[in-house]
mmCIF file of C-alpha atoms in Angstrom:
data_model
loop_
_atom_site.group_PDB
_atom_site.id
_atom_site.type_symbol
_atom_site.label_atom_id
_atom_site.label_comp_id
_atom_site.label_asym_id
_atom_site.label_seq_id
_atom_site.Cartn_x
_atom_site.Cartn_y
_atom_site.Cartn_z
ATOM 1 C CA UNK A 1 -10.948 -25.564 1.647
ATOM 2 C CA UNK A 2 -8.173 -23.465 0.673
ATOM 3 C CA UNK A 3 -7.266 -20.759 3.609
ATOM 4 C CA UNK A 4 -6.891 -17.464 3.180
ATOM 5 C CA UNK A 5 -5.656 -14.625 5.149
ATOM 6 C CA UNK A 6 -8.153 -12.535 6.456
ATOM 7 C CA UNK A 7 -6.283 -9.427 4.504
ATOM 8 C CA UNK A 8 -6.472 -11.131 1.349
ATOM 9 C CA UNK A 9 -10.112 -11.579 2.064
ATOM 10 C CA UNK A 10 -10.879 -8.132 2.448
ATOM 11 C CA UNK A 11 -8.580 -7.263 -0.470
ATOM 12 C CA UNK A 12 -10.643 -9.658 -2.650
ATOM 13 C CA UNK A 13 -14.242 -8.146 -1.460
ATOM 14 C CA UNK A 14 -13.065 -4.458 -1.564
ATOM 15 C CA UNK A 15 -12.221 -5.039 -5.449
ATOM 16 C CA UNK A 16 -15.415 -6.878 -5.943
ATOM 17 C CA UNK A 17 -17.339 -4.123 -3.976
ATOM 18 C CA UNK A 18 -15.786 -1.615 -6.090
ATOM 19 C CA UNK A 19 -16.073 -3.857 -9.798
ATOM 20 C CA UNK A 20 -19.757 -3.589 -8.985
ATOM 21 C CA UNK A 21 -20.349 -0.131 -7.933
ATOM 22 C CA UNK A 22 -21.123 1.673 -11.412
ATOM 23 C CA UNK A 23 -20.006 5.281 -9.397
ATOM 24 C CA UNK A 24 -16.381 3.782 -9.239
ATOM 25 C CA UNK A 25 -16.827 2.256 -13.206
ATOM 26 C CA UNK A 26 -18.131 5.433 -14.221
ATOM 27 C CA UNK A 27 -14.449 7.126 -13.420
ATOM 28 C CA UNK A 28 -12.335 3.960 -13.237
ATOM 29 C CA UNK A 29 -12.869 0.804 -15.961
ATOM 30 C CA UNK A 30 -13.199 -2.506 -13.710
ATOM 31 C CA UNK A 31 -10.336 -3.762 -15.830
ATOM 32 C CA UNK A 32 -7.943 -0.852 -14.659
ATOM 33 C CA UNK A 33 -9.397 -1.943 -10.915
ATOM 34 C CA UNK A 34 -6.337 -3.808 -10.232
ATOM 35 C CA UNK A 35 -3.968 -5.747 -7.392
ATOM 36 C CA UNK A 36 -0.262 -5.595 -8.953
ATOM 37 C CA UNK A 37 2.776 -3.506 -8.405
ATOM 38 C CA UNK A 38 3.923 -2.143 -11.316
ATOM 39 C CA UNK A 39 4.597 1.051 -12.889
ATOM 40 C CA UNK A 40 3.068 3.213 -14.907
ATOM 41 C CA UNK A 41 -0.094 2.436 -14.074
ATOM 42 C CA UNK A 42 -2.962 2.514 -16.595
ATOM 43 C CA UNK A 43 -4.551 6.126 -15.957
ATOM 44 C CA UNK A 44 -7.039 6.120 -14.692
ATOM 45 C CA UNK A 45 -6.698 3.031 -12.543
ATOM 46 C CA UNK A 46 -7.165 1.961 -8.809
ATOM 47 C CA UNK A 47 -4.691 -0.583 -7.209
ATOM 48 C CA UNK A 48 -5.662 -2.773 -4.377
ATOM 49 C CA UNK A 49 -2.131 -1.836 -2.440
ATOM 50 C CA UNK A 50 -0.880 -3.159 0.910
ATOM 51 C CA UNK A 51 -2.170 -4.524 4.075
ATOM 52 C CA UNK A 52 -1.536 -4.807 7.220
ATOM 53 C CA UNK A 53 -2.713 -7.388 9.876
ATOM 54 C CA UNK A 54 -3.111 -6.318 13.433
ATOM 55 C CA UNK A 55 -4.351 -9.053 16.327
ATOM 56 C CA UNK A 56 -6.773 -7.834 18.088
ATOM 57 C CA UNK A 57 -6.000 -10.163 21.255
ATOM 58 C CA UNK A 58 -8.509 -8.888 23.683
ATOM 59 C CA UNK A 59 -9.864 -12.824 23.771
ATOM 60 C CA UNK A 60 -8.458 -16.174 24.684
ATOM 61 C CA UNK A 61 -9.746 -17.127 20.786
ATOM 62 C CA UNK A 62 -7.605 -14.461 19.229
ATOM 63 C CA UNK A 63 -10.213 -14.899 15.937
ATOM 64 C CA UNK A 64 -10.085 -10.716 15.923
ATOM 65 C CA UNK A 65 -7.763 -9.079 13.560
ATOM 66 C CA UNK A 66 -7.671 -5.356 12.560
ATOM 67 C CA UNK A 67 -6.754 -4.507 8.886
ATOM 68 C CA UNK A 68 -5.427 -1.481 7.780
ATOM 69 C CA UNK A 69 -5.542 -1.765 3.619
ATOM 70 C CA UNK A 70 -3.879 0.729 1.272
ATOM 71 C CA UNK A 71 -6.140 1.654 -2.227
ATOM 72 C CA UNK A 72 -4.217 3.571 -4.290
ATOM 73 C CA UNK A 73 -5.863 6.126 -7.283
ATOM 74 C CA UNK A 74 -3.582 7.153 -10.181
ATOM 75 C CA UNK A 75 -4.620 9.711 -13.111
ATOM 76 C CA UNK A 76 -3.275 11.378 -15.701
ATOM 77 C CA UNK A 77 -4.046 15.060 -15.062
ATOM 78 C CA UNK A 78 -3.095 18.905 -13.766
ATOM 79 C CA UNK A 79 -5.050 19.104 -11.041
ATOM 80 C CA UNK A 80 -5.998 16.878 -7.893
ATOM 81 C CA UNK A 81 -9.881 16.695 -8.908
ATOM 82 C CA UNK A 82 -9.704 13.204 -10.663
ATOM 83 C CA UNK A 83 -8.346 11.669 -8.141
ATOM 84 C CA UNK A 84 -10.453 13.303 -5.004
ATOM 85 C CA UNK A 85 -13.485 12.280 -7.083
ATOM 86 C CA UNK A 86 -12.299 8.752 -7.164
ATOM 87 C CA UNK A 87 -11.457 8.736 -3.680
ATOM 88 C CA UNK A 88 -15.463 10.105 -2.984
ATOM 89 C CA UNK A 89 -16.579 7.271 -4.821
ATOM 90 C CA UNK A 90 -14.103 4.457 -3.931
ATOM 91 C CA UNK A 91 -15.413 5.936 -0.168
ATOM 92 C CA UNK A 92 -19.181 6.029 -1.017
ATOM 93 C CA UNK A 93 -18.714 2.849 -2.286
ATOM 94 C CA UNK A 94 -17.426 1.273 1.239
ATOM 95 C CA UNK A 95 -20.196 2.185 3.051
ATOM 96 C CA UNK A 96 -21.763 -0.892 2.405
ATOM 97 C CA UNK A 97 -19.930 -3.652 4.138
ATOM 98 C CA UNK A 98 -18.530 -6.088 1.503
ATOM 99 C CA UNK A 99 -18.541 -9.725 2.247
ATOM 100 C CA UNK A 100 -15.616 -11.613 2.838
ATOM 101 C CA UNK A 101 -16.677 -15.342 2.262
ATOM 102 C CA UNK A 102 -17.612 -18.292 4.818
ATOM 103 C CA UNK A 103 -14.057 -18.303 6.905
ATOM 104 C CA UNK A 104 -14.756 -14.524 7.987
ATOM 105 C CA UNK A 105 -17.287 -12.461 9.151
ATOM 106 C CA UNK A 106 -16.336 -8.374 8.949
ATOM 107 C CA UNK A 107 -17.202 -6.936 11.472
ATOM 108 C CA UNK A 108 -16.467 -2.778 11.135
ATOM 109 C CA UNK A 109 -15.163 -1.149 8.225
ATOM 110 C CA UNK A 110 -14.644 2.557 7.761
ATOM 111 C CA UNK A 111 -11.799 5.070 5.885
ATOM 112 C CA UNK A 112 -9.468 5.955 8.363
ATOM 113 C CA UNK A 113 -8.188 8.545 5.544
ATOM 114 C CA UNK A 114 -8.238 9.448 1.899
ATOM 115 C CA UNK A 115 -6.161 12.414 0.573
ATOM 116 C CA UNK A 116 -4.512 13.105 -2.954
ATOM 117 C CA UNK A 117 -1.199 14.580 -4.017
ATOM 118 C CA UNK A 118 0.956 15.133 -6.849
ATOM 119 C CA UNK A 119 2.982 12.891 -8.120
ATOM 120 C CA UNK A 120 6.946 13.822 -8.361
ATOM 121 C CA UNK A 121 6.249 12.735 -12.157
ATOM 122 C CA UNK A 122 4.342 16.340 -12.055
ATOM 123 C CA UNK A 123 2.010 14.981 -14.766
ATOM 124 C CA UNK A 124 -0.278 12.490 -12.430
ATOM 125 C CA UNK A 125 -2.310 12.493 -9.143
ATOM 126 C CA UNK A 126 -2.127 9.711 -6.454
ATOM 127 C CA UNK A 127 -5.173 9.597 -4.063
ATOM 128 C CA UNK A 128 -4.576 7.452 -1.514
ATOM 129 C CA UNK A 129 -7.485 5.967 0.887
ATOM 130 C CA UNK A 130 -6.624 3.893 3.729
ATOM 131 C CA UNK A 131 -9.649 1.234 4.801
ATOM 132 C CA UNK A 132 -9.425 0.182 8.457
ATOM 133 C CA UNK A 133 -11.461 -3.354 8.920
ATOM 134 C CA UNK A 134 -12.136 -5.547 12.483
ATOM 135 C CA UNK A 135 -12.541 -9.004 11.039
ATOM 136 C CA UNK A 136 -13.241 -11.853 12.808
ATOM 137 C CA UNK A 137 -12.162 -16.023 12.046
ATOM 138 C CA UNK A 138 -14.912 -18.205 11.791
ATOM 139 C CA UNK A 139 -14.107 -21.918 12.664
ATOM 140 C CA UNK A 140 -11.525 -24.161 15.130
#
């Protein structure tokens, strides 16, 4: 069995929570739903940004790792609305605990933040929602 990390995990199970929630594909196309750094990006378009992987070493195991991952929103427009609507929905959408596969079981999930703000370009918005997960390592 191939292993992952558990950040790439959650990465994989956000998008696929998000793919599949039609209040996210009604302002974003799943195909502009994306994990790549690269810009411009397609407007509108979410993208799956970066991680970081905290141990949470309060047992002898050390199977517990917090997860603080990055979703970024970009859209063409004058105003912040676009983007605070996709943030709404990306966060509506992440009440529901995805599922990360058999090597990981994810324990708490919430947005630790979500704001918007213009970009320098002065023609886009970037919302920005941060996802804070506890996940915790099945097996040896």
């Amino acid at each position: 069995m191939e292993q992952v990390s558990a950040a790439l995990a959650l990465q994989k199970a956000i998008r696929a929570r998000l793919v599949a929630t039609p209040a996210v594909t009604d302002l974003v196309p799943a195909t502009a739903i994306l994990d790549r750094n690269q810009r411009p990006a397609p407007s509108p378009s979410i993208i799956l940004g970066e991680a970081q992987e905290v141990d949470e070493g309060d047992s002898l195991s050390r199977k517990r790792t917090r997860i603080f991952h990055t979703i970024h929103v970009w859209k063409q427009e004058a105003s912040l609305a676009g983007a605070t609507a996709i943030n709404g929905a990306i966060r509506a959408a992440l009440h529901e605990r995805p599922t990360l596969g058999p090597a990981f079981h994810l324990a708490d999930l919430k947005i630790a933040s979500a704001r918007a703000v213009r970009d320098p370009d002065g023609a886009t918005s970037h919302g920005i929602v941060t996802v804070e997960a506890l996940v915790l390592e099945y097996g040896p």
